[in-house]
PDB file of C-alpha atoms in Angstrom:
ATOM      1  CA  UNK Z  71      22.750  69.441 -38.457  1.00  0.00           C
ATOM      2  CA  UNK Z  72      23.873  66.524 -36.242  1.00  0.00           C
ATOM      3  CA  UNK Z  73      22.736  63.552 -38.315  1.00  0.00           C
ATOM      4  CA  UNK Z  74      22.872  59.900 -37.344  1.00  0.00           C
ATOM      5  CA  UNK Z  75      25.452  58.537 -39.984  1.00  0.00           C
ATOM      6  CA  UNK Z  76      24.832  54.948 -40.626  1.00  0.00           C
ATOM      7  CA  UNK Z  77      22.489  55.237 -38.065  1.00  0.00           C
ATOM      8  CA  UNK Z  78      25.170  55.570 -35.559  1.00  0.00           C
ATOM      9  CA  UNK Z  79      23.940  56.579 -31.769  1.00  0.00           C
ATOM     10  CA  UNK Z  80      24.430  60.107 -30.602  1.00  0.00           C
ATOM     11  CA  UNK Z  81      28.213  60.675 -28.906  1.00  0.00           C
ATOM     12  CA  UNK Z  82      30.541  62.889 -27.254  1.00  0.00           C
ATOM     13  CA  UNK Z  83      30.662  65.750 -29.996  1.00  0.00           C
ATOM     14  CA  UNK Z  84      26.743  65.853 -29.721  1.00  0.00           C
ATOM     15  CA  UNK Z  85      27.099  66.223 -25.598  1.00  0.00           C
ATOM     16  CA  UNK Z  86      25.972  69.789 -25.721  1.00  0.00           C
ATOM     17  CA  UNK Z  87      23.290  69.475 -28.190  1.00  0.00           C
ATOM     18  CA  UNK Z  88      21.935  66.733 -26.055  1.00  0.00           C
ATOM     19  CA  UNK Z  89      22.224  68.835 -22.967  1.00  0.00           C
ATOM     20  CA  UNK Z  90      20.411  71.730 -24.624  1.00  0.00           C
ATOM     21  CA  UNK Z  91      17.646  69.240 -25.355  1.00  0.00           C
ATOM     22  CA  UNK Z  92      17.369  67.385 -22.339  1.00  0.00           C
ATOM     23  CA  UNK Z  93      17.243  71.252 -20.196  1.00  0.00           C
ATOM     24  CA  UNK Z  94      13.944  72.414 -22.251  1.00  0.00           C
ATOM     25  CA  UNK Z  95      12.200  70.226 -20.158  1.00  0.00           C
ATOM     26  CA  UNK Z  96      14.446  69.070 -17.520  1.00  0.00           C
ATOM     27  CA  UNK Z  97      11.331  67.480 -14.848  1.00  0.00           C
ATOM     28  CA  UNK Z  98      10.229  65.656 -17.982  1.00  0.00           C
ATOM     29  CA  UNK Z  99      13.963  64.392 -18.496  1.00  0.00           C
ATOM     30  CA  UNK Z 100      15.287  64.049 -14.930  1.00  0.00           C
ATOM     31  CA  UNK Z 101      15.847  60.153 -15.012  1.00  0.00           C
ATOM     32  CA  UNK Z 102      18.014  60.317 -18.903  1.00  0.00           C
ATOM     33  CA  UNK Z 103      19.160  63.984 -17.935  1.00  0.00           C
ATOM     34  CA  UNK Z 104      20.341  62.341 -14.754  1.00  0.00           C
ATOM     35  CA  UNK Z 105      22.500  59.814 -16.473  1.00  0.00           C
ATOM     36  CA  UNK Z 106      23.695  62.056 -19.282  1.00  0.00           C
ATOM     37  CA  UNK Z 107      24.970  64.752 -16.557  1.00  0.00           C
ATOM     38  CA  UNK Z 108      26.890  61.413 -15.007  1.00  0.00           C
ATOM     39  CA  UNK Z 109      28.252  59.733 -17.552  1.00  0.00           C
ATOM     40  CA  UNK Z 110      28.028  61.549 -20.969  1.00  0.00           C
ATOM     41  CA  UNK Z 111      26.659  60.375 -24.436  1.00  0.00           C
ATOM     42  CA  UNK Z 112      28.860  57.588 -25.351  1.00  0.00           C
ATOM     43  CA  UNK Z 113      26.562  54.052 -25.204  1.00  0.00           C
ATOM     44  CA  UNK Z 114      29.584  52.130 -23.451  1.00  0.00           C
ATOM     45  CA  UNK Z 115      29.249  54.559 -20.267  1.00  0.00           C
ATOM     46  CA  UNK Z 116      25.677  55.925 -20.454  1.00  0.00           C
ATOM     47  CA  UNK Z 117      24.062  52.109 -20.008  1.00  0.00           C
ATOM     48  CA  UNK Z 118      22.430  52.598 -23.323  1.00  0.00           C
ATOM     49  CA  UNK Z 119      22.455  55.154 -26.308  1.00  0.00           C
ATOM     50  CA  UNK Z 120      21.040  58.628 -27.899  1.00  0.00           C
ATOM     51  CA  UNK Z 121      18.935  58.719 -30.871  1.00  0.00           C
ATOM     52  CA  UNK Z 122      18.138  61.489 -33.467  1.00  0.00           C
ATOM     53  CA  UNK Z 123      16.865  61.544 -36.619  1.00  0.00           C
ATOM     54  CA  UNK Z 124      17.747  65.198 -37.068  1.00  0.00           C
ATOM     55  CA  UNK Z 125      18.913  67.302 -34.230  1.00  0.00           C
ATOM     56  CA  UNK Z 126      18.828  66.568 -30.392  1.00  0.00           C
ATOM     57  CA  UNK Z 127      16.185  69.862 -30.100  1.00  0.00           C
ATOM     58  CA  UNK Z 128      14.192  68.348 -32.238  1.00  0.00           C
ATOM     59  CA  UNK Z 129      13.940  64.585 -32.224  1.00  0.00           C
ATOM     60  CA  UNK Z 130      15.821  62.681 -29.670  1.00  0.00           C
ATOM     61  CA  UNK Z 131      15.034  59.014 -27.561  1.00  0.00           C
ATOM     62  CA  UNK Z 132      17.095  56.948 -24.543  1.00  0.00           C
ATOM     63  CA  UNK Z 133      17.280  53.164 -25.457  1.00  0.00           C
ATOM     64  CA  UNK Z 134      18.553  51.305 -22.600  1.00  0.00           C
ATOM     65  CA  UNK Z 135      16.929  49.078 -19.854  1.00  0.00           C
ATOM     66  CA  UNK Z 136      13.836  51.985 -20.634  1.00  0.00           C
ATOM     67  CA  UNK Z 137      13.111  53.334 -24.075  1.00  0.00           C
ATOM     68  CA  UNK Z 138      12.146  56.645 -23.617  1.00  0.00           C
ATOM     69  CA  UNK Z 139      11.162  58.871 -26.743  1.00  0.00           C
ATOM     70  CA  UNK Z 140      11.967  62.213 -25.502  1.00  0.00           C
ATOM     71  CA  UNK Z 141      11.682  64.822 -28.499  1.00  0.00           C
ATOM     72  CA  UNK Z 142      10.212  64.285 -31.840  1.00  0.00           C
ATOM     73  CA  UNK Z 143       6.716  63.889 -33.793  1.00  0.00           C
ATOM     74  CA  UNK Z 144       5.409  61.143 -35.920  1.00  0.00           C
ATOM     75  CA  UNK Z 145       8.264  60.940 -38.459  1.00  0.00           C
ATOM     76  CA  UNK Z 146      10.563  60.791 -35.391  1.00  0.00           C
ATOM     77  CA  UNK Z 147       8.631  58.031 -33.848  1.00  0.00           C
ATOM     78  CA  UNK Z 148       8.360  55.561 -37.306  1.00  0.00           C
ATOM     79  CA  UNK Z 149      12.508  56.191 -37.120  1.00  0.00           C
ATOM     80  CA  UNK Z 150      12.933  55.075 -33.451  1.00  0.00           C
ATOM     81  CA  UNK Z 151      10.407  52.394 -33.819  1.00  0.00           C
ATOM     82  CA  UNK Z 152      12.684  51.290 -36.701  1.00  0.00           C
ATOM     83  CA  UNK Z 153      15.994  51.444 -34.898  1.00  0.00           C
ATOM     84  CA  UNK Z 154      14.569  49.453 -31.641  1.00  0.00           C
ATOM     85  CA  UNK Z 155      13.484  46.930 -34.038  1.00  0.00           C
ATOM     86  CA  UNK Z 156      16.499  46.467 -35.884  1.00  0.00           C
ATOM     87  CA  UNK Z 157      17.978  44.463 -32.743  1.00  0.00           C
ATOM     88  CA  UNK Z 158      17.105  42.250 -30.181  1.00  0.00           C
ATOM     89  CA  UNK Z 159      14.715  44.056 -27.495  1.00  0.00           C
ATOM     90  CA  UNK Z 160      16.981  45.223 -24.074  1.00  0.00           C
ATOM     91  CA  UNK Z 161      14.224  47.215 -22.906  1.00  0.00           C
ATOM     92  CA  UNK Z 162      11.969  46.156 -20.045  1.00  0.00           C
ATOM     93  CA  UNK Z 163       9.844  49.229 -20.322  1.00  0.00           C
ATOM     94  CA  UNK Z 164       8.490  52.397 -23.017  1.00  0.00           C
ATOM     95  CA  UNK Z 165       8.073  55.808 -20.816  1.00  0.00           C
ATOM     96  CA  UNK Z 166       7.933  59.145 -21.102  1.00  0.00           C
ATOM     97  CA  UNK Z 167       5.413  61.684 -22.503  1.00  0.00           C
ATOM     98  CA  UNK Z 168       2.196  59.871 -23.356  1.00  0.00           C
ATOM     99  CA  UNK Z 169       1.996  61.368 -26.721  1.00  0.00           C
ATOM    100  CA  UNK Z 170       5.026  59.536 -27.252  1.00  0.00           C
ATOM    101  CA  UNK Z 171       5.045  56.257 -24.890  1.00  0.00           C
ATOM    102  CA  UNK Z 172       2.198  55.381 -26.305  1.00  0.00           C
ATOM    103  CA  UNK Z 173       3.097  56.060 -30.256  1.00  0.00           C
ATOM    104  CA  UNK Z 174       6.330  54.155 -29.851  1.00  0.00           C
ATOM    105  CA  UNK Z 175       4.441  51.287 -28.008  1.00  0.00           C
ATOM    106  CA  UNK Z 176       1.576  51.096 -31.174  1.00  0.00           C
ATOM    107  CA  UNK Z 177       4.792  50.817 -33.275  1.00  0.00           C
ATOM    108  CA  UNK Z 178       6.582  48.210 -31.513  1.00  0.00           C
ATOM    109  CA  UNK Z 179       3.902  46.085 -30.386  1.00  0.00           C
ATOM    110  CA  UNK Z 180       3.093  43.282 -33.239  1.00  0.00           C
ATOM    111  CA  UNK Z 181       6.806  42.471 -33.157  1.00  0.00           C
ATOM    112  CA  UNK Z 182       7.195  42.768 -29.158  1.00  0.00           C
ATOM    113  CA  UNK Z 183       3.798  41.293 -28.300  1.00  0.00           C
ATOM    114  CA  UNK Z 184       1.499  41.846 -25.730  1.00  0.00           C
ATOM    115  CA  UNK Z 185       2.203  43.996 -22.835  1.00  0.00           C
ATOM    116  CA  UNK Z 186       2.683  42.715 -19.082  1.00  0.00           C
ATOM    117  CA  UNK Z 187       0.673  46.211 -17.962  1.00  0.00           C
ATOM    118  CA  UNK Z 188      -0.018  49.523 -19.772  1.00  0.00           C
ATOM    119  CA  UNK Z 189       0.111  52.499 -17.195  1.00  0.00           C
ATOM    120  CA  UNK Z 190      -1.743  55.207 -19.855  1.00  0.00           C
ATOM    121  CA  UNK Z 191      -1.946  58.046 -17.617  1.00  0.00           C
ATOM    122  CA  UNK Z 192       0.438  59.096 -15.105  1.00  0.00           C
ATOM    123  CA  UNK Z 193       0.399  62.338 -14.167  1.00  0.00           C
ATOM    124  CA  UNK Z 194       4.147  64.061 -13.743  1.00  0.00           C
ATOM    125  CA  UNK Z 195       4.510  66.419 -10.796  1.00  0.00           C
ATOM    126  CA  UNK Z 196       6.449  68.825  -9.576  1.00  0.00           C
ATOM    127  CA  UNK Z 197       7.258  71.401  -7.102  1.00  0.00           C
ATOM    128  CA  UNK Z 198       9.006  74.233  -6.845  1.00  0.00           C
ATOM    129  CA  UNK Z 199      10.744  75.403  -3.416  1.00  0.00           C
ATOM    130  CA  UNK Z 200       9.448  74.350  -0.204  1.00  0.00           C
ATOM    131  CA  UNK Z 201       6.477  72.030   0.450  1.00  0.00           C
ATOM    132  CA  UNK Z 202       2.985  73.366   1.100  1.00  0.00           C
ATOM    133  CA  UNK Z 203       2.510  71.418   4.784  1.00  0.00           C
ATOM    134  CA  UNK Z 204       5.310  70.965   7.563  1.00  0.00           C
ATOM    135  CA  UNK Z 205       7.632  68.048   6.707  1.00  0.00           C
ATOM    136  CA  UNK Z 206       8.098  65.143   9.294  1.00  0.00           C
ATOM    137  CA  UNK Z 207      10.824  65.632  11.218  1.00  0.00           C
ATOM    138  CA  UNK Z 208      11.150  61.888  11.837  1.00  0.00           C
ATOM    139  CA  UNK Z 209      11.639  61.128   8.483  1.00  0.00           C
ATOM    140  CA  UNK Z 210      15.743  60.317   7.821  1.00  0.00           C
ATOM    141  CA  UNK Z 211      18.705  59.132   5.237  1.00  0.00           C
ATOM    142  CA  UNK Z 212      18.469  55.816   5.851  1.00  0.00           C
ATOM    143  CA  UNK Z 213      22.219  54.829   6.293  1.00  0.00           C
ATOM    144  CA  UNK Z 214      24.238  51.137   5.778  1.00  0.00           C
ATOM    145  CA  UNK Z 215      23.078  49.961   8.697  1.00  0.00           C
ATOM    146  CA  UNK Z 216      19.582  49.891   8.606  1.00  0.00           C
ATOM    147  CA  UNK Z 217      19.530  48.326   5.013  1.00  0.00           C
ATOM    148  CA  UNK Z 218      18.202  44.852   6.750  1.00  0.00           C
ATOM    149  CA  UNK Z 219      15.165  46.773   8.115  1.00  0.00           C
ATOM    150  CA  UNK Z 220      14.947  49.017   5.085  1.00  0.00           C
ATOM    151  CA  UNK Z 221      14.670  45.937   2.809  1.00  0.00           C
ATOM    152  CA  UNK Z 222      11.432  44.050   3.568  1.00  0.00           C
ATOM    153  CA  UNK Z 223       9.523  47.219   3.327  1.00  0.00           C
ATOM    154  CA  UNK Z 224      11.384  48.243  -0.311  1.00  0.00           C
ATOM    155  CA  UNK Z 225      10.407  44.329  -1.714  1.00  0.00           C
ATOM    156  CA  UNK Z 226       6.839  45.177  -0.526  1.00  0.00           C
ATOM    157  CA  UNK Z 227       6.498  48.261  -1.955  1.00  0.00           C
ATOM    158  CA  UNK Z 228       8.055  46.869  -5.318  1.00  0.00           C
ATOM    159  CA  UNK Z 229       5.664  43.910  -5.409  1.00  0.00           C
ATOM    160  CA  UNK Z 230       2.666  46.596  -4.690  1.00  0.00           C
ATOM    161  CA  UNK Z 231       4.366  49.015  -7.201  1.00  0.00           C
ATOM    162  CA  UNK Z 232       5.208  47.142 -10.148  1.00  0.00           C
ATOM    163  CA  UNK Z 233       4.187  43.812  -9.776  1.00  0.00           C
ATOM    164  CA  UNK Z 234       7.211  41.868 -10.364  1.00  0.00           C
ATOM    165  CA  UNK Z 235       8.636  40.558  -7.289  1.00  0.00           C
ATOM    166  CA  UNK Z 236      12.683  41.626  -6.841  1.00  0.00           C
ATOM    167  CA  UNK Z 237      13.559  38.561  -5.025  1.00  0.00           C
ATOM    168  CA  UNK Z 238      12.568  36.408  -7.755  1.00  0.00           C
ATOM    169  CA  UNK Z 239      15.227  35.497  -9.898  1.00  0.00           C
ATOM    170  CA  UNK Z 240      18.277  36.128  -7.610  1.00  0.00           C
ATOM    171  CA  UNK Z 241      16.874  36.290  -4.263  1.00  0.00           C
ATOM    172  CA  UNK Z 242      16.950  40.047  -4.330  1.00  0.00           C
ATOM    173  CA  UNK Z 243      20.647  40.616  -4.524  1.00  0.00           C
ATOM    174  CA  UNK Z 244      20.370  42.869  -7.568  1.00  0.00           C
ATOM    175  CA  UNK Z 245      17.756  45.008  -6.090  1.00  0.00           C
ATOM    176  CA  UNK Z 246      19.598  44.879  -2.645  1.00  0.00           C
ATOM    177  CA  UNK Z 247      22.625  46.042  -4.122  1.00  0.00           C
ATOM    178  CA  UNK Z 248      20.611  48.876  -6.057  1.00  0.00           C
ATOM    179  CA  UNK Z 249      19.372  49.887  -2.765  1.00  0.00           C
ATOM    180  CA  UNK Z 250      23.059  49.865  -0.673  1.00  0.00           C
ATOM    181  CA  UNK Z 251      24.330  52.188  -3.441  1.00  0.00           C
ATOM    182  CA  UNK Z 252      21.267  54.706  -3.453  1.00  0.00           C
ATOM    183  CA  UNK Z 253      21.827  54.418   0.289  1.00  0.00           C
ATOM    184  CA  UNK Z 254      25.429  55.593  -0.188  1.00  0.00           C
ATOM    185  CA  UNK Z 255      24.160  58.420  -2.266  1.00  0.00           C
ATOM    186  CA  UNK Z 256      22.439  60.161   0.422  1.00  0.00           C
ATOM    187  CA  UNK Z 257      18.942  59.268  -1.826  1.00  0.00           C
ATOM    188  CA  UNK Z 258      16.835  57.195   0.771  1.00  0.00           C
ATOM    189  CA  UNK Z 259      14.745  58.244   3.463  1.00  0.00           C
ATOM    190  CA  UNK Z 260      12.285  56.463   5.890  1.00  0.00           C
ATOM    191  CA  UNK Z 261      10.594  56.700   9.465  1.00  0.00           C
ATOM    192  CA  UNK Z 262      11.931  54.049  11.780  1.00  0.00           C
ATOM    193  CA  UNK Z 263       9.313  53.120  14.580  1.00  0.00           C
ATOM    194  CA  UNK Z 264       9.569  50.252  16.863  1.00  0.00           C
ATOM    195  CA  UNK Z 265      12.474  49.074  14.625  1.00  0.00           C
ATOM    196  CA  UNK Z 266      10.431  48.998  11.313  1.00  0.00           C
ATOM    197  CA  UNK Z 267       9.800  51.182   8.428  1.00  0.00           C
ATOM    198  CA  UNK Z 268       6.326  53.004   8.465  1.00  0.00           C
ATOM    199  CA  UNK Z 269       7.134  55.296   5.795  1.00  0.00           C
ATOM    200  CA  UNK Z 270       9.647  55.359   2.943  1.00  0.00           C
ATOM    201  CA  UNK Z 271      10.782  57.176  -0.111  1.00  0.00           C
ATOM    202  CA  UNK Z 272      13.705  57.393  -2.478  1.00  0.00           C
ATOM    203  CA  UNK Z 273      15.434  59.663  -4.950  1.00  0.00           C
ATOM    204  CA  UNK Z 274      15.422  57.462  -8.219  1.00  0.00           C
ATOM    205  CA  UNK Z 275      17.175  59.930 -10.415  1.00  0.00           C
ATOM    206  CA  UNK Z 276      18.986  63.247  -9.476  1.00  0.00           C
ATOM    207  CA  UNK Z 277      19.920  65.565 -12.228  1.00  0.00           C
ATOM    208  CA  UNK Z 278      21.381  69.160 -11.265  1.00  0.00           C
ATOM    209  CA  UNK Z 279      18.077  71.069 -11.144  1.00  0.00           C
ATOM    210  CA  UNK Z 280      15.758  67.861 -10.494  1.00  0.00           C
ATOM    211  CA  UNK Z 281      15.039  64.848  -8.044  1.00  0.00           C
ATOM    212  CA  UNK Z 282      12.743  62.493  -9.239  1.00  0.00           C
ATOM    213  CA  UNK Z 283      11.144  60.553  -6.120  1.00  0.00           C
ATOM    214  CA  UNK Z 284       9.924  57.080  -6.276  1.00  0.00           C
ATOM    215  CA  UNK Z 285       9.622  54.062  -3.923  1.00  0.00           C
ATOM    216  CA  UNK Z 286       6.806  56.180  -1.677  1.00  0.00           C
ATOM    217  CA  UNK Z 287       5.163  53.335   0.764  1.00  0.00           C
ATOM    218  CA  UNK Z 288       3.349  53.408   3.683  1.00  0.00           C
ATOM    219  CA  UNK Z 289       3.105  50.544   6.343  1.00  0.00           C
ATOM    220  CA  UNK Z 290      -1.017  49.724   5.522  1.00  0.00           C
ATOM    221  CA  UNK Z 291      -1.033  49.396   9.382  1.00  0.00           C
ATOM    222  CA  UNK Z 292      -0.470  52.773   9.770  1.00  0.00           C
ATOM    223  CA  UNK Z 293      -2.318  54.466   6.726  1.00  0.00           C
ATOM    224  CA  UNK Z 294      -4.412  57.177   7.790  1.00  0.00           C
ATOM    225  CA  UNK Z 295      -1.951  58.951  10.133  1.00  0.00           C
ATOM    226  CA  UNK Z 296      -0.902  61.395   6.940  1.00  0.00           C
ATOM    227  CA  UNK Z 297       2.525  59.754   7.240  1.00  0.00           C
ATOM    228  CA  UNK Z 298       2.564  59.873   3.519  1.00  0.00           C
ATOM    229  CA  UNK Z 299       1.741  63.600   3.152  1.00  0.00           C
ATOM    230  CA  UNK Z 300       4.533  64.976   5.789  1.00  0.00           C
ATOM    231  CA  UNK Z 301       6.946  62.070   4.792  1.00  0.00           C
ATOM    232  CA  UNK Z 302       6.922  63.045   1.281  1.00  0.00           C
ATOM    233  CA  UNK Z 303       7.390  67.137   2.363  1.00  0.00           C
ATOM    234  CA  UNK Z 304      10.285  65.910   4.373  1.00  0.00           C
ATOM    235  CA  UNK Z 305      11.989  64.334   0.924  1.00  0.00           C
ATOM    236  CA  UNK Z 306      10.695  67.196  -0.940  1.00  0.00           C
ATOM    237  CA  UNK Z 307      12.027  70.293   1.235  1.00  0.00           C
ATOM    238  CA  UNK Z 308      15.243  67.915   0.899  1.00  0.00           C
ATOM    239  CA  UNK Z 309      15.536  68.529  -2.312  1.00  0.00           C
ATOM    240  CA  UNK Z 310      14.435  71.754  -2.050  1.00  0.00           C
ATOM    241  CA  UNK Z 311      17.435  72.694   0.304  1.00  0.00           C
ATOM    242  CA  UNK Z 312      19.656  71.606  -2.860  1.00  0.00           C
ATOM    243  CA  UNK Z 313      18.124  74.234  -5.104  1.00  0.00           C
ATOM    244  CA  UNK Z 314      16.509  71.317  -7.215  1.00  0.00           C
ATOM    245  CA  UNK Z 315      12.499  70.955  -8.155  1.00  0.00           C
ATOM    246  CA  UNK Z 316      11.153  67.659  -6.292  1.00  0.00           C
ATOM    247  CA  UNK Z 317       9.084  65.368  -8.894  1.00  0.00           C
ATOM    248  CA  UNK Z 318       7.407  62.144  -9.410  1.00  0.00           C
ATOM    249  CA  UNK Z 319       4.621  60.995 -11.367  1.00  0.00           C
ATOM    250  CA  UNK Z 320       1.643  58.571 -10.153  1.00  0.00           C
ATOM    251  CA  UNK Z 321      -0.735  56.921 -11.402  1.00  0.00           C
ATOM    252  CA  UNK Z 322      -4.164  58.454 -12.568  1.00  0.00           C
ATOM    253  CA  UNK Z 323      -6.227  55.862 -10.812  1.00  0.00           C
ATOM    254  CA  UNK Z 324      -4.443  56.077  -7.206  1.00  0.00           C
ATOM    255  CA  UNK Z 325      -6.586  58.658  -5.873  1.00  0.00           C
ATOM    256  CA  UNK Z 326      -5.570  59.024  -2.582  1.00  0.00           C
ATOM    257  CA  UNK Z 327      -1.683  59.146  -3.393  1.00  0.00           C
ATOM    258  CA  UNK Z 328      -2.389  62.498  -6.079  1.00  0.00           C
ATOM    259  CA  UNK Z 329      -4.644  63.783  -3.320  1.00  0.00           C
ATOM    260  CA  UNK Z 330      -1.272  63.376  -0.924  1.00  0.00           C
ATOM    261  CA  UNK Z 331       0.709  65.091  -3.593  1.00  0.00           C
ATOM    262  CA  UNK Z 332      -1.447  68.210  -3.903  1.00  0.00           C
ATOM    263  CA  UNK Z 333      -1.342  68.238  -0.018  1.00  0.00           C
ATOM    264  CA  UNK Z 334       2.192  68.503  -0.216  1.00  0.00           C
ATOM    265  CA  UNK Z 335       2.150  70.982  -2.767  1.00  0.00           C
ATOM    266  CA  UNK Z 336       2.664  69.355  -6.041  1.00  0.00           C
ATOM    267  CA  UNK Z 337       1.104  70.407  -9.243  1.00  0.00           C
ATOM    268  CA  UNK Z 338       0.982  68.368 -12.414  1.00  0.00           C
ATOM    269  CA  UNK Z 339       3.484  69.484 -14.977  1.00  0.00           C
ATOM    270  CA  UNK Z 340       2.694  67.075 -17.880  1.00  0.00           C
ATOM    271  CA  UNK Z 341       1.291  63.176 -18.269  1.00  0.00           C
ATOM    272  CA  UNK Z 342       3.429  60.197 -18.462  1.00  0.00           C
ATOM    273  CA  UNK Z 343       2.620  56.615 -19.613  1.00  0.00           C
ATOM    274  CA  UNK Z 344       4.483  53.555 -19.130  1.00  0.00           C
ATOM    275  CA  UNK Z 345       4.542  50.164 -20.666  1.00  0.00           C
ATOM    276  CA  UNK Z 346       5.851  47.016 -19.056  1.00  0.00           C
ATOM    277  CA  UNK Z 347       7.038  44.593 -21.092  1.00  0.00           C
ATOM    278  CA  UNK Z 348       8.369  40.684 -20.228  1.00  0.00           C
TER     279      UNK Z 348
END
C-alpha cells in the first residue's frame, strides 16, 4: 500500500497510482487530472500536493489554490480535514463531488470561518462526440491580438461569475496574464461583431480525454439570439475534433444556462459543489 509516511504528500513513485485514480473518473477530475498529466506529482511542480490516507484508488485530495477531495469516505475526509488544518489555509476554494465538497467544508469551517458563497449544487456535464445542434461558425480562437477586446468582456463575465472583481487588487494584470497564456494555448474562443465580444468561452483545464469549459458569457444586449447554445457547440465539437469529452458544470439555479446545455447536447454526469472562501 502507498502510505503517507510522516504524512508526507503523494510523489513521483506514486505517479501511476495517481493516474489510475484520477482516469476512473476522468470528467470528474479534468481540472487536477489536467495538471497531474502536465507536471507530475511532486508539490514543487504540480502548484500544490497529493493526499492519501491509504491508496490513490481509494482515498486521494488536490490541496493547492482549490482543495479538492477527490476519492475517499468519511475516514478519508476527518484525515484531509486534519492535514489542511495543520497549516496555514492557501486555498481560496473546496470543490469537487458534493458528497465530498461539502463534508470537507463542515470539517474545516469553525477554524476557516464563514464562507464568502456556498455553490451546493452544480450539476457536472458532459458530452460525448459531436454537439446535438449546428455549431456557430463565427465563433473563433481568439488570438494575441484581440486580447484588448477580449478583456472587458472576460472581467465582466468574472464579476457576474464569481463575484470578485479581477481588476481589484492589481488592476487585472494577473488575470490578464492568465488570459494571454490560455490564449497561446489555443483554449479561447469568442464571436467578434462590430469589434466587440458577443459571445465567449474558454477551455479552463485540458486533460488528454477531457476539456473542461468555463468563462461562457453572453453580451446581455444580445441574449436571446441562441448565441449561447451554437457558441458553446462550436467549443464543444472543438473538443470533440481532439477525441476529448467537452464538460462543465453550472449552477443548479441558472435555469436558462442548463436549458442551453441540454440544447447543445450535454447530459449531467454527476453534481459538484463549491465553496468560496476569503
Amino acid at each position: 500500500m502507498l502510505r503517507l509516511l510522516g504524512g508526507r504528500p503523494l510523489g513521483a513513485r506514486d505517479a501511476e497510482a495517481v493516474t489510475r485514480a484520477l482516469d476512473t473518473d476522468p470528467v470528474a477530475s479534468c481540472m487536477v487530472a489536467a495538471r497531474v498529466e502536465a507536471y507530475g506529482v511532486i508539490p514543487r511542480l504540480l502548484g500544490g500536493e497529493m493526499w492519501s490516507a491509504s491508496t490513490p484508488e481509494e482515498s486521494l485530495c488536490f490541496a493547492g489554490a482549490n482543495l479538492m477531495p477527490l476519492v475517499g469516505d468519511t475516514n478519508d475526509l476527518d484525515y484531509f480535514a486534519d492535514r489542511v488544518l495543520a497549516a496555514p489555509r492557501m486555498c481560496t476554494s473546496v470543490v469537487g463531488d458534493t458528497e465530498l465538497a461539502l463534508g470537507m467544508w463542515d470539517r474545516v469551517e469553525a477554524e476557516w470561518g464563514s464562507p464568502r458563497e456556498i455553490r451546493p449544487e452544480q450539476p457536472l456535464l458532459a458530452l460525448r462526440g459531436a454537439p446535438a445542434i449546428e455549431p456557430d461558425q463565427n465563433v473563433r480562437l481568439v488570438c494575441s491580438a484581440d486580447l484588448d477586446v477580449y478583456f472587458p468582456a472576460a472581467v465582466e463575465m468574472f464579476r457576474g461569475e464569481v463575484g470578485v472583481d479581477p481588476c481589484a487588487s492589481d488592476g487585472g494584470r494577473s488575470y490578464r496574464r492568465r488570459l494571454a497564456a490560455l490564449i497561446s494555448a489555443r483554449r479561447v474562443f469568442a464571436r467578434f461583431e462590430d469589434g466587440r465580444v458577443v459571445y465567449k468561452a474558454e477551455i479552463g483545464s485540458m486533460s488528454r480525454r477531457v476539456g473542461q469549459i468555463q468563462g461562457v458569457w453572453v453580451d446581455p444586449d444580445e441574449r436571446g439570439r441562441g448565441l449561447g447554445a451554437s457558441g458553446t457547440a462550436a467549443v464543444a465539437a472543438a473538443i470533440a475534433r481532439q477525441g476529448r469529452i467537452a464538460s462543465l458544470y453550472v449552477n443548479s439555479f441558472n435555469t436558462a444556462a442548463r436549458a442551453t446545455y441540454r440544447t447543445v447536447g450535454f447530459d449531467q454526469v454527476g453534481t459538484f459543489a463549491t465553496v468560496l472562501v476569503d
